[in-house]
């Protein structure tokens, strides 16, 4: 069972804290070995969240009892972490444990030097300030989240849910992550590299584009011609390509490849089919093509991915 510390402080943002609670602290008796989470603070006394919400968090002096640390938010200016908090978080990272931030929480990690020479992101409206304050961080523009080794950072607000679902997927697999996503009524299309926002919608009826994505996900095993894909969204090919770039920060072809990789990962995690059969079911022409895309995107072969997931599943059992 993963023990999770959800860090808060006086005048913290209520929404991102709520996302962390919903994802990791909500009881889920149907899930074996689910997270055991506590809302904690290094500040004493009752706390006032934004919106004059009063809250009592568990006062702690170290993070030794936890396996995962989540920082839902952090002030972008005029709040220095206490020496106790700084020492505890740095010791947590030195122990090889995982830390994640939602929205402005990345400012705390960067302030402590934990993001130096690492990829990270935060809410787009804080991007310029973040880059000015922390030039040694490899800031990632306009993505939903970054998961770099043991450190994950997300963009603003609802992107916290996307990073949270990815954490759950890595800990419990696609099937459980999809169940949680459905309970939260989340889109299945928001991967980490997706654009944070769309400035200029192309359609008066954006539902048609979404429906075309749903159709593609349901037919990944088939040969999907991009022109036919665009027609299902009632768009010209040029408009369709532009819409994809604005909305998902990907080309339609790259998006289909990513969806097929995700489908193949799900099959590898839950079935014992031969690699050739997995390639067929996930829409790759053959196992050689699937191996190429796995190595390009994940750095491992499908066979290695399956063995790594099985080992992880055994540890969580």
C-alpha positions as CSV (number, residue, x, y, z in Angstrom):
1,X,0.0,0.0,0.0
2,X,1.4,3.4,-1.0
3,X,1.4,6.0,1.8
4,X,0.7,9.5,0.4
5,X,1.3,12.8,2.0
6,X,-0.8,15.7,0.6
7,X,1.0,18.9,1.6
8,X,-1.0,22.0,2.4
9,X,-0.4,25.4,4.0
10,X,-2.3,28.5,5.1
11,X,-4.1,30.2,2.2
12,X,-3.6,27.2,-0.1
13,X,-5.7,26.7,-3.3
14,X,-8.8,24.6,-2.5
15,X,-9.4,23.2,-6.0
16,X,-6.0,21.5,-6.5
17,X,-6.1,20.2,-2.9
18,X,-9.5,18.8,-3.7
19,X,-8.1,17.1,-6.8
20,X,-5.4,15.4,-4.7
21,X,-8.0,14.3,-2.1
22,X,-10.4,12.9,-4.8
23,X,-7.6,11.0,-6.5
24,X,-5.6,9.6,-3.6
25,X,-7.6,10.0,-0.3
26,X,-11.1,9.0,-1.4
27,X,-11.8,5.5,0.0
28,X,-12.0,2.9,-2.7
29,X,-12.7,-0.4,-1.0
30,X,-13.1,-2.2,-4.3
31,X,-9.4,-1.6,-5.1
32,X,-6.9,-3.8,-3.4
33,X,-3.9,-2.1,-1.7
34,X,-5.3,1.4,-2.5
35,X,-3.4,4.5,-1.4
36,X,-3.4,5.5,2.3
37,X,-3.4,9.3,2.3
38,X,-3.2,12.1,4.8
39,X,-3.4,15.9,4.4
40,X,-0.4,17.2,6.2
41,X,1.3,20.5,7.0
42,X,4.5,21.8,8.5
43,X,2.5,24.8,9.9
44,X,0.8,24.6,13.2
45,X,-2.9,25.3,14.0
46,X,-6.0,25.4,11.9
47,X,-5.5,26.6,8.3
48,X,-7.6,28.9,6.2
49,X,-7.8,28.0,2.5
50,X,-8.6,30.4,-0.2
51,X,-12.3,31.2,-0.1
52,X,-12.3,31.3,3.7
53,X,-12.5,27.5,4.0
54,X,-11.3,26.4,7.4
55,X,-9.3,23.1,7.6
56,X,-7.4,21.1,10.1
57,X,-4.4,19.3,8.7
58,X,-2.1,16.9,10.5
59,X,0.9,18.7,11.8
60,X,4.1,16.8,10.9
61,X,7.9,17.4,11.3
62,X,9.1,14.9,8.8
63,X,8.0,12.9,5.8
64,X,9.6,9.6,6.8
65,X,6.3,7.8,7.2
66,X,5.3,8.4,3.5
67,X,6.1,6.9,0.1
68,X,4.7,9.6,-2.1
69,X,4.5,13.4,-1.7
70,X,2.0,15.6,-3.5
71,X,2.1,19.4,-3.4
72,X,-1.2,20.6,-4.9
73,X,-0.1,24.2,-5.0
74,X,2.5,26.7,-3.6
75,X,2.6,30.5,-3.6
76,X,4.5,31.8,-6.6
77,X,6.1,34.7,-4.6
78,X,6.8,35.8,-1.0
79,X,6.7,32.5,0.7
80,X,9.9,30.8,1.6
81,X,9.7,27.1,2.7
82,X,10.7,26.7,6.3
83,X,14.0,25.0,7.1
84,X,12.1,22.0,8.4
85,X,10.0,21.7,5.4
86,X,12.9,22.1,3.0
87,X,15.0,19.5,4.8
88,X,12.1,17.0,4.9
89,X,11.3,17.3,1.2
90,X,15.0,17.1,0.2
91,X,15.5,14.0,2.4
92,X,12.4,12.5,0.8
93,X,13.9,12.9,-2.7
94,X,17.3,11.7,-1.6
95,X,15.6,8.5,-0.4
96,X,14.4,7.8,-3.9
97,X,10.7,8.5,-3.2
98,X,8.3,10.1,-5.6
99,X,7.2,13.7,-5.5
100,X,4.5,15.4,-7.6
101,X,3.2,18.9,-7.9
102,X,0.0,20.3,-9.3
103,X,-0.2,23.7,-10.8
104,X,2.0,26.2,-8.8
105,X,3.4,23.4,-6.6
106,X,6.3,23.2,-9.0
107,X,7.6,26.5,-7.5
108,X,8.3,24.7,-4.2
109,X,10.3,21.9,-5.9
110,X,12.2,24.5,-8.0
111,X,12.9,26.7,-5.0
112,X,14.5,23.7,-3.3
113,X,16.7,22.9,-6.4
114,X,14.9,19.6,-7.0
115,X,14.1,20.5,-10.7
116,X,17.6,21.7,-11.7
117,X,18.4,20.3,-15.2
118,X,15.1,18.5,-15.2
119,X,12.0,18.8,-17.3
120,X,9.0,20.5,-15.6
121,X,5.9,22.5,-16.2
122,X,3.3,24.6,-14.4
123,X,0.2,26.7,-15.2
124,X,0.7,28.6,-18.4
125,X,0.0,32.0,-16.7
126,X,3.0,31.4,-14.4
127,X,5.4,30.2,-17.2
128,X,7.4,33.4,-17.7
129,X,7.8,34.0,-14.0
130,X,8.9,30.4,-13.5
131,X,11.5,30.6,-16.3
132,X,12.8,33.9,-14.9
133,X,13.2,32.6,-11.4
134,X,14.5,29.1,-12.3
135,X,16.5,29.3,-15.5
136,X,18.2,26.0,-14.7
137,X,14.9,24.1,-15.1
138,X,14.1,22.6,-18.5
139,X,10.7,24.2,-18.7
140,X,8.2,22.5,-21.0
141,X,5.9,24.8,-22.8
142,X,2.2,24.2,-23.1
143,X,1.9,20.6,-21.9
144,X,-0.5,19.1,-19.4
145,X,2.2,17.4,-17.3
146,X,5.7,16.1,-17.1
147,X,6.7,12.9,-15.4
148,X,10.5,12.8,-15.2
149,X,11.8,9.8,-13.3
150,X,10.6,10.2,-9.7
151,X,9.3,13.8,-10.1
152,X,6.1,14.8,-11.8
153,X,4.7,18.3,-12.4
154,X,1.4,19.3,-13.9
155,X,-0.1,22.4,-15.5
156,X,-2.9,24.3,-13.9
157,X,-6.1,23.2,-12.3
158,X,-7.8,20.3,-14.2
159,X,-4.4,19.1,-15.5
160,X,-3.8,17.9,-11.9
161,X,-6.4,15.1,-12.6
162,X,-4.5,14.1,-15.8
163,X,-1.2,13.7,-13.9
164,X,-3.0,11.9,-11.1
165,X,-4.5,9.4,-13.5
166,X,-1.1,8.8,-15.0
167,X,0.3,8.1,-11.5
168,X,-2.5,5.7,-10.8
169,X,-1.9,4.0,-14.2
170,X,1.8,3.4,-13.4
171,X,0.9,2.1,-9.9
172,X,-2.2,0.0,-10.7
173,X,-2.4,-0.4,-14.5
174,X,-4.7,0.8,-17.3
175,X,-7.8,-1.0,-16.2
176,X,-7.9,0.6,-12.7
177,X,-6.8,4.0,-14.1
178,X,-9.6,3.9,-16.6
179,X,-12.1,3.0,-13.9
180,X,-11.1,6.0,-11.9
181,X,-11.1,8.2,-15.0
182,X,-14.7,7.1,-15.7
183,X,-15.8,7.8,-12.2
184,X,-14.3,11.3,-12.5
185,X,-16.0,11.7,-16.0
186,X,-12.6,12.5,-17.5
187,X,-11.7,12.5,-21.2
188,X,-9.6,9.6,-22.4
189,X,-7.7,11.8,-24.9
190,X,-5.6,14.0,-22.6
191,X,-2.1,12.7,-22.6
192,X,0.8,14.6,-21.0
193,X,2.0,16.3,-24.2
194,X,-1.4,17.7,-25.0
195,X,-1.8,21.5,-25.3
196,X,-3.0,23.2,-22.1
197,X,-5.6,25.3,-23.9
198,X,-7.1,26.2,-27.3
199,X,-7.1,29.9,-28.1
200,X,-9.1,29.7,-31.3
201,X,-11.7,26.9,-31.7
202,X,-12.1,25.9,-35.3
203,X,-15.6,24.5,-35.1
204,X,-18.9,26.1,-33.9
205,X,-19.7,22.5,-32.8
206,X,-16.6,21.1,-31.2
207,X,-18.4,18.0,-30.3
208,X,-18.0,16.7,-33.9
209,X,-14.2,16.7,-33.4
210,X,-14.5,14.9,-30.1
211,X,-16.8,12.3,-31.6
212,X,-14.2,11.6,-34.3
213,X,-11.6,10.9,-31.6
214,X,-14.0,8.6,-29.9
215,X,-14.6,6.8,-33.2
216,X,-10.9,6.4,-33.8
217,X,-10.2,5.0,-30.3
218,X,-12.9,2.4,-30.9
219,X,-11.4,1.4,-34.3
220,X,-7.7,1.5,-33.6
221,X,-7.2,-2.1,-34.9
222,X,-8.4,-1.0,-38.3
223,X,-6.5,0.9,-41.0
224,X,-7.5,4.5,-40.3
225,X,-7.0,6.8,-43.3
226,X,-6.4,10.4,-42.1
227,X,-8.6,11.9,-44.9
228,X,-11.5,9.6,-43.8
229,X,-10.7,10.5,-40.2
230,X,-11.0,14.2,-41.1
231,X,-14.3,13.6,-42.9
232,X,-15.8,12.1,-39.7
233,X,-15.1,15.4,-38.0
234,X,-16.8,17.2,-40.9
235,X,-13.5,19.0,-41.7
236,X,-11.2,19.4,-44.6
237,X,-7.8,17.7,-44.2
238,X,-6.0,21.0,-43.7
239,X,-8.5,22.3,-41.1
240,X,-8.4,18.9,-39.3
241,X,-4.6,18.9,-39.1
242,X,-4.7,22.5,-37.7
243,X,-7.3,21.5,-35.2
244,X,-5.2,18.6,-34.0
245,X,-2.2,20.8,-33.6
246,X,-4.1,23.5,-31.6
247,X,-6.0,21.0,-29.4
248,X,-3.6,18.1,-28.8
249,X,-0.2,19.5,-29.9
250,X,0.1,16.5,-32.2
251,X,-0.5,15.5,-35.8
252,X,-3.4,13.1,-36.4
253,X,-0.9,10.4,-37.4
254,X,1.2,10.9,-34.2
255,X,-2.0,10.9,-32.1
256,X,-3.1,7.6,-33.6
257,X,0.3,6.1,-32.9
258,X,0.2,7.2,-29.3
259,X,-3.3,5.8,-28.9
260,X,-2.2,2.5,-30.4
261,X,0.8,2.4,-28.0
262,X,-1.6,3.0,-25.1
263,X,-3.8,0.2,-26.3
264,X,-0.9,-2.1,-26.8
265,X,0.3,-1.3,-23.2
266,X,-3.1,-2.1,-21.9
267,X,-3.2,-5.5,-23.7
268,X,0.3,-6.3,-22.5
269,X,-0.6,-5.5,-18.9
270,X,-3.8,-7.6,-18.9
271,X,-3.4,-10.4,-21.5
272,X,-0.9,-13.1,-22.4
273,X,-1.2,-12.8,-26.2
274,X,1.9,-13.3,-28.4
275,X,3.6,-10.0,-29.4
276,X,2.4,-10.4,-33.0
277,X,-1.2,-10.7,-31.8
278,X,-0.8,-7.6,-29.6
279,X,0.4,-5.7,-32.6
280,X,-2.6,-6.8,-34.7
281,X,-5.1,-6.0,-32.0
282,X,-3.6,-2.5,-31.4
283,X,-3.6,-1.5,-35.1
284,X,0.1,-1.8,-35.9
285,X,0.9,-3.5,-39.2
286,X,3.2,-6.0,-37.5
287,X,5.3,-6.6,-34.4
288,X,8.4,-4.9,-36.0
289,X,6.5,-1.6,-36.4
290,X,5.1,-1.9,-32.9
291,X,8.6,-2.5,-31.5
292,X,9.9,0.6,-33.3
293,X,7.3,2.9,-31.8
294,X,7.7,1.3,-28.3
295,X,11.4,2.0,-28.3
296,X,10.9,5.5,-29.7
297,X,8.3,6.5,-27.2
298,X,9.1,4.4,-24.1
299,X,12.7,3.3,-24.6
300,X,11.9,-0.4,-24.2
301,X,10.5,-3.2,-26.3
302,X,6.9,-4.5,-25.8
303,X,8.3,-7.7,-24.3
304,X,10.4,-5.7,-21.8
305,X,7.5,-3.5,-21.0
306,X,5.3,-6.6,-20.2
307,X,8.0,-8.1,-18.0
308,X,8.5,-4.8,-16.1
309,X,4.7,-4.4,-15.5
310,X,4.4,-8.0,-14.3
311,X,7.2,-7.4,-11.8
312,X,5.5,-4.2,-10.6
313,X,2.1,-6.0,-10.3
314,X,3.7,-8.7,-8.2
315,X,5.2,-6.1,-5.8
316,X,1.7,-4.4,-5.4
317,X,-0.1,-7.7,-4.9
